Coordinates of C-alpha atoms and ligand atoms in Angstrom, one line a residue:
X976 CA 4.0 -29.3 -8.2
X977 CA 3.0 -31.4 -11.3
X978 CA -0.2 -32.8 -12.5
X979 CA -3.5 -33.4 -10.7
X980 CA -3.7 -35.4 -7.4
X981 CA -5.9 -38.5 -7.4
X982 CA -7.2 -37.7 -4.0
X983 CA -8.9 -34.3 -3.0
X984 CA -8.7 -32.6 0.4
X985 CA -12.4 -31.6 0.1
X986 CA -15.3 -31.9 -2.3
X987 CA -17.8 -29.1 -3.0
X988 CA -21.5 -30.1 -3.4
X989 CA -24.2 -28.1 -5.1
X990 CA -27.4 -29.2 -3.2
X991 CA -29.5 -26.6 -5.4
X992 CA -28.8 -24.3 -8.2
X993 CA -31.2 -21.7 -6.8
X994 CA -30.2 -18.6 -4.9
X995 CA -32.7 -16.4 -3.3
X996 CA -30.5 -13.3 -4.0
X997 CA -29.3 -12.0 -7.4
X998 CA -26.1 -10.2 -6.7
X999 CA -25.0 -8.1 -9.7
X1000 CA -21.5 -9.8 -9.8
X1001 CA -22.5 -13.3 -9.5
X1002 CA -21.0 -15.9 -11.8
X1003 CA -23.8 -18.6 -11.6
X1004 CA -25.7 -19.2 -14.6
X1005 CA -28.9 -21.0 -13.2
X1006 CA -29.3 -19.2 -9.9
X1007 CA -32.9 -18.3 -10.8
X1008 CA -34.0 -22.0 -11.0
X1009 CA -34.3 -24.6 -8.3
X1010 CA -32.6 -27.8 -9.7
X1011 CA -32.0 -30.0 -6.6
X1012 CA -29.5 -32.6 -6.0
X1013 CA -31.0 -36.1 -5.5
X1014 CA -30.0 -38.1 -2.5
X1015 CA -28.5 -40.7 -4.8
X1016 CA -25.8 -38.3 -5.9
X1017 CA -24.8 -37.5 -2.2
X1018 CA -24.6 -41.3 -1.7
X1019 CA -22.4 -41.9 -4.6
X1020 CA -20.1 -39.1 -3.3
X1021 CA -20.2 -40.3 0.1
X1022 CA -19.1 -43.8 -0.9
X1023 CA -15.9 -42.3 -2.4
X1024 CA -15.3 -40.0 0.6
X1025 CA -15.5 -42.6 3.2
X1026 CA -12.0 -44.2 2.7
X1027 CA -10.5 -40.8 2.2
X1028 CA -11.9 -39.3 5.4
X1029 CA -10.6 -42.5 7.2
X1030 CA -7.1 -41.7 6.7
X1031 CA -7.2 -37.8 7.5
X1032 CA -9.1 -34.6 7.8
X1033 CA -11.7 -34.2 5.0
X1034 CA -14.3 -31.5 4.2
X1035 CA -17.4 -31.4 2.4
X1036 CA -18.2 -27.9 1.4
X1037 CA -22.0 -27.1 0.5
X1038 CA -22.0 -24.5 -1.9
X1039 CA -24.8 -23.2 -4.3
X1040 CA -26.7 -21.5 -5.5
X1041 CA -27.5 -20.8 -2.1
X1042 CA -27.3 -24.1 -0.2
X1043 CA -29.8 -23.0 2.5
X1044 CA -32.5 -22.5 -0.1
X1045 CA -32.4 -26.3 -0.4
X1046 CA -34.2 -26.4 2.9
X1047 CA -33.2 -28.2 6.1
X1048 CA -34.9 -31.4 5.5
X1049 CA -33.4 -31.9 2.0
X1050 CA -30.0 -30.7 3.2
X1051 CA -30.0 -33.2 6.1
X1052 CA -30.9 -36.0 3.7
X1053 CA -28.1 -35.1 1.6
X1054 CA -25.7 -35.0 4.4
X1055 CA -26.8 -38.2 6.0
X1056 CA -24.8 -40.5 3.8
X1057 CA -21.4 -39.1 4.9
X1058 CA -19.7 -40.5 7.8
X1059 CA -19.2 -38.7 11.2
X1060 CA -15.5 -38.1 10.6
X1061 CA -16.5 -35.8 7.7
X1062 CA -16.3 -31.9 8.5
X1063 CA -19.3 -30.2 6.8
X1064 CA -19.0 -26.5 5.7
X1065 CA -21.5 -24.3 4.2
X1066 CA -21.0 -21.1 2.3
X1067 CA -24.1 -18.9 2.6
X1068 CA -25.4 -15.4 2.0
X1069 CA -26.7 -15.7 5.5
X1070 CA -30.2 -14.1 4.6
X1071 CA -31.9 -17.4 5.7
X1072 CA -30.2 -18.0 8.8
X1073 CA -32.5 -18.0 11.8
X1074 CA -32.8 -19.7 15.0
X1075 CA -33.8 -22.9 13.4
X1076 CA -30.8 -23.1 10.9
X1077 CA -28.6 -22.3 13.9
X1078 CA -29.9 -25.3 15.8
X1079 CA -29.3 -27.2 12.5
X1080 CA -25.7 -26.1 12.3
X1081 CA -25.0 -27.2 15.9
X1082 CA -26.7 -30.6 15.4
X1083 CA -24.6 -31.2 12.4
X1084 CA -21.5 -29.8 13.5
X1085 CA -21.6 -27.6 10.4
X1086 CA -19.1 -24.8 10.1
X1087 CA -20.6 -21.7 8.4
X1088 CA -19.0 -18.9 6.2
X1089 CA -21.0 -15.9 5.4
X1090 CA -20.6 -13.9 2.2
X1091 CA -20.8 -10.2 3.1
X1092 CA -18.9 -7.2 1.2
X1093 CA -18.1 -5.1 4.3
X1094 CA -20.2 -2.1 5.5
X1095 CA -23.7 -1.4 4.3
X1096 CA -22.6 1.1 1.4
X1097 CA -20.2 -1.7 0.0
X1098 CA -23.1 -4.3 -0.3
X1099 CA -25.1 -2.4 -3.1
X1100 CA -24.5 -5.2 -5.5
X1101 CA -25.9 -7.6 -3.1
X1102 CA -29.7 -7.5 -4.0
X1103 CA -32.7 -9.6 -3.8
X1104 CA -34.6 -11.1 -6.8
X1105 CA -36.8 -7.9 -6.6
X1106 CA -33.4 -5.7 -6.8
X1107 CA -33.7 -4.5 -3.1
X1108 CA -30.7 -4.3 -0.9
X1109 CA -29.9 -7.6 1.0
X1110 CA -27.8 -6.1 3.6
X1111 CA -30.3 -5.9 6.5
X1112 CA -31.2 -9.5 6.0
X1113 CA -27.5 -10.5 5.8
X1114 CA -26.7 -8.9 9.0
X1115 CA -30.0 -10.4 10.8
X1116 CA -28.5 -13.7 9.7
X1117 CA -25.1 -12.9 11.3
X1118 CA -26.8 -11.8 14.5
X1119 CA -28.5 -15.2 14.8
X1120 CA -25.1 -16.9 14.5
X1121 CA -23.7 -14.7 17.2
X1122 CA -26.8 -15.1 19.6
X1123 CA -26.1 -19.0 19.3
X1124 CA -22.4 -18.4 19.9
X1125 CA -21.6 -20.0 16.7
X1126 CA -18.1 -19.2 15.2
X1127 CA -18.2 -18.1 11.5
X1128 CA -15.9 -17.2 8.7
X1129 CA -16.7 -14.3 6.2
X1130 CA -16.0 -13.9 2.5
X1131 CA -15.9 -10.5 1.1
X1132 CA -15.9 -9.4 -2.7
X1133 CA -14.2 -6.0 -3.3
X1134 CA -15.1 -4.5 -6.5
X1135 CA -13.2 -1.2 -6.1
X1136 CA -9.8 -2.1 -4.4
X1137 CA -8.2 1.2 -3.3
X1138 CA -6.2 2.7 -0.3
X1139 CA -8.3 4.3 2.1
X1140 CA -10.8 1.7 2.2
X1141 CA -8.9 -1.4 3.5
X1142 CA -8.8 -0.2 7.1
X1143 CA -12.5 0.5 7.1
X1144 CA -13.1 -2.9 5.7
X1145 CA -10.9 -4.8 8.2
X1146 CA -12.4 -2.7 11.1
X1147 CA -16.0 -3.8 9.9
X1148 CA -15.2 -7.4 10.1
X1149 CA -13.5 -7.0 13.6
X1150 CA -16.7 -5.7 14.7
X1151 CA -18.8 -8.2 12.8
X1152 CA -17.1 -11.1 14.9
X1153 CA -15.9 -13.4 12.4
X1154 CA -12.8 -15.5 13.1
X1155 CA -11.4 -16.0 9.4
X1156 CA -11.8 -13.6 6.7
X1157 CA -11.2 -14.1 2.9
X1158 CA -10.9 -11.0 0.6
X1159 CA -11.8 -11.7 -3.1
X1160 CA -11.2 -8.7 -5.7
X1161 CA -14.2 -9.1 -7.9
X1162 CA -13.4 -11.4 -10.8
X1163 CA -14.7 -11.6 -14.3
X1164 CA -16.0 -15.0 -14.7
X1165 CA -19.2 -16.9 -15.5
X1166 CA -22.1 -14.7 -16.4
X1167 CA -20.3 -11.8 -14.7
X1168 CA -18.6 -9.9 -17.6
X1169 CA -17.8 -6.7 -15.7
X1170 CA -14.3 -5.8 -16.1
X1171 CA -11.6 -6.3 -13.5
X1172 CA -8.7 -4.3 -14.7
X1173 CA -7.3 -1.9 -12.1
X1174 CA -4.5 0.6 -11.6
X1175 CA -1.4 -1.5 -10.4
X1176 CA -0.3 0.9 -7.7
X1177 CA -3.8 1.4 -6.4
X1178 CA -4.5 -2.4 -6.0
X1179 CA -0.9 -2.9 -4.4
X1180 CA -1.5 0.2 -2.0
X1181 CA -5.0 -1.6 -0.9
X1182 CA -3.2 -4.9 0.1
X1183 CA -0.4 -2.9 1.9
X1184 CA -3.1 -1.1 3.8
X1185 CA -4.9 -4.2 4.7
X1186 CA -1.7 -5.8 6.0
X1187 CA -1.1 -2.8 8.2
X1188 CA -4.7 -2.8 9.5
X1189 CA -4.5 -6.6 10.2
X1190 CA -1.0 -6.1 12.1
X1191 CA -2.7 -3.6 14.5
X1192 CA -5.2 -6.0 15.5
X1193 CA -4.6 -9.6 14.2
X1194 CA -7.6 -11.1 15.9
X1195 CA -9.0 -12.5 12.6
X1196 CA -7.2 -15.0 10.5
X1197 CA -6.8 -12.9 7.1
X1198 CA -6.4 -15.7 4.6
X1199 CA -4.7 -13.7 1.9
X1200 CA -2.2 -11.9 4.2
X1201 CA -1.5 -14.9 6.1
X1202 CA -0.5 -16.9 2.9
X1203 CA 1.4 -14.1 1.7
X1204 CA 3.4 -13.9 5.0
X1205 CA 3.9 -17.8 5.1
X1206 CA 5.3 -17.5 1.6
X1207 CA 7.7 -14.6 2.5
X1208 CA 9.0 -16.4 5.6
X1209 CA 9.6 -19.5 3.5
X1210 CA 11.6 -17.5 0.9
X1211 CA 13.7 -16.1 3.7
X1212 CA 14.2 -19.8 5.1
X1213 CA 15.2 -21.0 1.7
X1214 CA 12.2 -23.3 2.0
X1215 CA 9.8 -21.9 -0.6
X1216 CA 10.0 -24.9 -2.8
X1217 CA 8.3 -27.0 -0.2
X1218 CA 5.2 -24.6 0.1
X1219 CA 3.3 -25.8 -3.0
X1220 CA 1.6 -29.0 -2.8
X1221 CA 3.3 -31.7 -5.1
X1222 CA 0.2 -32.0 -7.2
X1223 CA -2.9 -29.8 -7.7
X1224 CA -5.7 -30.6 -5.5
X1225 CA -8.6 -31.7 -7.9
X1226 CA -11.2 -29.8 -5.7
X1227 CA -14.1 -31.7 -7.4
X1228 CA -17.4 -29.7 -7.6
X1229 CA -20.3 -32.1 -7.6
X1230 CA -23.2 -30.4 -9.6
X1231 CA -26.9 -30.9 -8.6
X1232 CA -27.0 -33.6 -11.3
X1233 CA -23.8 -35.5 -10.2
X1234 CA -21.6 -34.2 -12.9
X1235 CA -18.0 -33.7 -11.6
X1236 CA -16.0 -30.4 -12.6
X1237 CA -12.4 -30.4 -11.2
X1238 CA -10.2 -27.5 -10.2
X1239 CA -12.6 -24.7 -10.8
X1240 CA -16.3 -24.6 -9.4
X1241 CA -17.0 -21.7 -11.7
X1242 CA -16.9 -23.8 -14.7
X1243 CA -19.6 -26.0 -13.6
X1244 CA -22.8 -25.4 -15.7
X1245 CA -21.1 -23.8 -18.9
X1246 CA -20.5 -25.4 -22.2
X1247 CA -18.0 -24.6 -25.0
X1248 CA -18.0 -26.0 -28.6
X1249 CA -14.4 -27.3 -28.1
X1250 CA -14.4 -28.1 -24.4
X1251 CA -18.0 -29.6 -24.0
X1252 CA -19.5 -29.1 -20.5
X1253 CA -16.1 -29.2 -18.8
X1254 CA -17.2 -32.1 -16.7
X1255 CA -14.9 -35.1 -16.1
X1256 CA -17.7 -37.7 -15.4
X1257 CA -20.8 -38.2 -13.4
X1258 CA -20.9 -39.9 -10.1
X1259 CA -24.2 -41.6 -11.1
X1260 CA -22.5 -43.4 -13.8
X1261 CA -18.8 -43.8 -12.7
X1262 CA -17.2 -44.0 -9.1
X1263 CA -15.7 -40.5 -8.1
X1264 CA -12.3 -42.0 -7.5
X1265 CA -12.2 -43.3 -10.9
X1266 CA -13.4 -40.0 -12.4
X1267 CA -10.6 -38.2 -10.5
X1268 CA -7.9 -40.7 -11.4
X1269 CA -8.5 -40.0 -15.2
X1270 CA -9.3 -36.2 -14.8
X1271 CA -6.1 -35.0 -16.2
X1272 CA -7.2 -36.7 -19.6
X1273 CA -10.1 -34.2 -19.7
X1274 CA -9.4 -32.0 -22.8
X1275 CA -9.4 -28.7 -21.1
X1276 CA -7.6 -30.0 -18.0
X1277 CA -4.6 -31.0 -20.2
X1278 CA -4.6 -27.5 -21.7
X1279 CA -4.6 -26.0 -18.2
X1280 CA -1.7 -28.2 -17.1
X1281 CA 0.2 -26.8 -20.2
X1282 CA -0.7 -23.2 -18.8
X1283 CA 0.6 -24.1 -15.3
X1284 CA 4.0 -25.2 -17.1
X1285 CA 4.0 -22.0 -19.0
X1286 CA 3.6 -20.1 -15.7
X1287 CA 6.4 -22.0 -14.1
X1288 CA 8.8 -21.2 -16.7
X1289 CA 7.8 -17.5 -17.1
X1290 CA 6.4 -15.9 -13.8
X1291 CA 8.5 -14.9 -10.8
X1292 CA 5.3 -15.3 -8.7
X1293 CA 5.0 -19.0 -9.5
X1294 CA 6.2 -20.2 -6.2
X1295 CA 3.5 -18.3 -4.3
X1296 CA 0.8 -18.8 -6.8
X1297 CA 1.3 -22.2 -8.2
X1298 CA -0.3 -21.3 -11.5
X1299 CA -3.6 -19.7 -11.0
X1300 CA -7.1 -20.7 -11.5
X1301 CA -8.5 -22.5 -14.5
X1302 CA -11.7 -20.4 -14.6
X1303 CA -10.0 -17.0 -14.6
X1304 CA -7.8 -18.1 -17.6
X1305 CA -10.9 -19.5 -19.5
X1306 CA -13.3 -16.5 -18.8
X1307 CA -10.5 -13.8 -19.2
X1308 CA -8.4 -15.2 -22.0
X1309 CA -10.7 -17.6 -23.7
X1310 CA -8.6 -20.6 -23.3
X1311 CA -6.6 -22.5 -20.5
X1312 CA -2.9 -22.3 -21.6
X1313 CA -2.3 -18.7 -21.1
X1314 CA -0.5 -17.3 -18.2
X1315 CA -1.3 -13.9 -16.7
X1316 CA -4.8 -12.7 -16.1
X1317 CA -6.2 -9.7 -14.5
X1318 CA -7.2 -11.8 -11.5
X1319 CA -3.6 -13.1 -10.9
X1320 CA -2.6 -9.5 -11.2
X1321 CA -5.1 -8.3 -8.7
X1322 CA -5.0 -11.2 -6.2
X1323 CA -1.6 -12.9 -6.5
X1324 CA 1.0 -10.3 -7.9
X1325 CA -0.2 -7.1 -6.3
X1326 CA -1.1 -9.0 -3.0
X1327 CA 2.4 -10.1 -2.6
X1328 CA 3.7 -6.6 -3.8
X1329 CA 1.5 -5.1 -1.1
X1330 CA 2.8 -7.3 1.6
X1331 CA 6.3 -6.2 0.6
X1332 CA 5.5 -2.7 0.2
X1333 CA 4.1 -2.8 3.8
X1334 CA 7.3 -4.4 5.0
X1335 CA 9.5 -1.7 3.2
X1336 CA 7.4 1.1 4.6
X1337 CA 7.7 -0.5 8.2
X1338 CA 11.1 -1.9 8.3
X1339 CA 13.3 -0.6 11.2
X1340 CA 16.0 1.9 10.2
X1341 CA 19.5 0.3 9.9
X1342 CA 21.4 0.4 13.3
Ligands
LIG338 S1 0.8 -14.9 -10.9 FE1 -0.3 -15.3 -12.8 S2 1.2 -15.6 -14.4 FE2 2.2 -15.9 -12.3 S3 2.2 -18.1 -11.8 FE3 0.2 -17.1 -11.1 S4 -1.3 -17.3 -12.8 FE4 0.6 -17.6 -13.5

């Protein structure tokens, strides 16, 4: 894997900066203000996406803020320029989902991913702007999805990863009815400065227990565990070198104003005296394909690519991880060319160790 690919497999769109919630661990800097994406931005992105989507599967991910806070009319206007071959996804806190939104999802073929952190007592950080728990509103939204028979994914932030909790967490999502689950250990990034250092053995045991829970009832695609198992199988087959893509997916995030931030959506909206605003251009001034073709020349991106090479030459987990995320390096280390972060320890190294620990604990005795 070397450099940044000129064509992404998906784009992330920010229809509004606003979020109706105020979660304690949120990284978004402008979530209290409603800066909406003009339709001209969506038209410019759609012009670039058309040829990419014509040659294979292509997704547009609507992310915020809270994307549903943009309203159905505006979101429909932003989606309209994209051709029918594009798959639309939305990442939502679910609190605004009702029958009318479900009809919208059906009409637009939109795939929904819900942010919910597990059982009620684990959602204490998910609060309204008035500081009230958002949990009841989240489950009301999920109930609407289920009433309409809409499949959905779930994304859970785990702030205190420890054994004894992973089984409850997995069982909760089995009951919730999602078909895909992503588990993110809370990250120190953006305006969230809470620490994310945890005891290594505890985090490893959390992942090992999650693998065990999943293996008992593998009815949900458990993103992190399935990645790890695919990697472990490739290592055993001697095919691990083929697993990483040849180049990094640029994953362009299109900000509400048309600015393009590659590789890490979490950098959008921040500025730094040396790196500027982290953007690689603006689709209102330059075609997206042209911006991506030159993205490796963005000063911080060059530094990040040097960090990826440092990972490649120093880290035994590189074949699984591919060098980690730019935003975690920046917000934890203050630069892009470092290597290990607490995030990669929690979510890559200890994840893989947890899968191996589970395998060791459950291997059949030698004949
Ligand atoms: S696990 Fe951490 S140090 Fe290793 S390749 Fe990934 S980001 Fe780099």
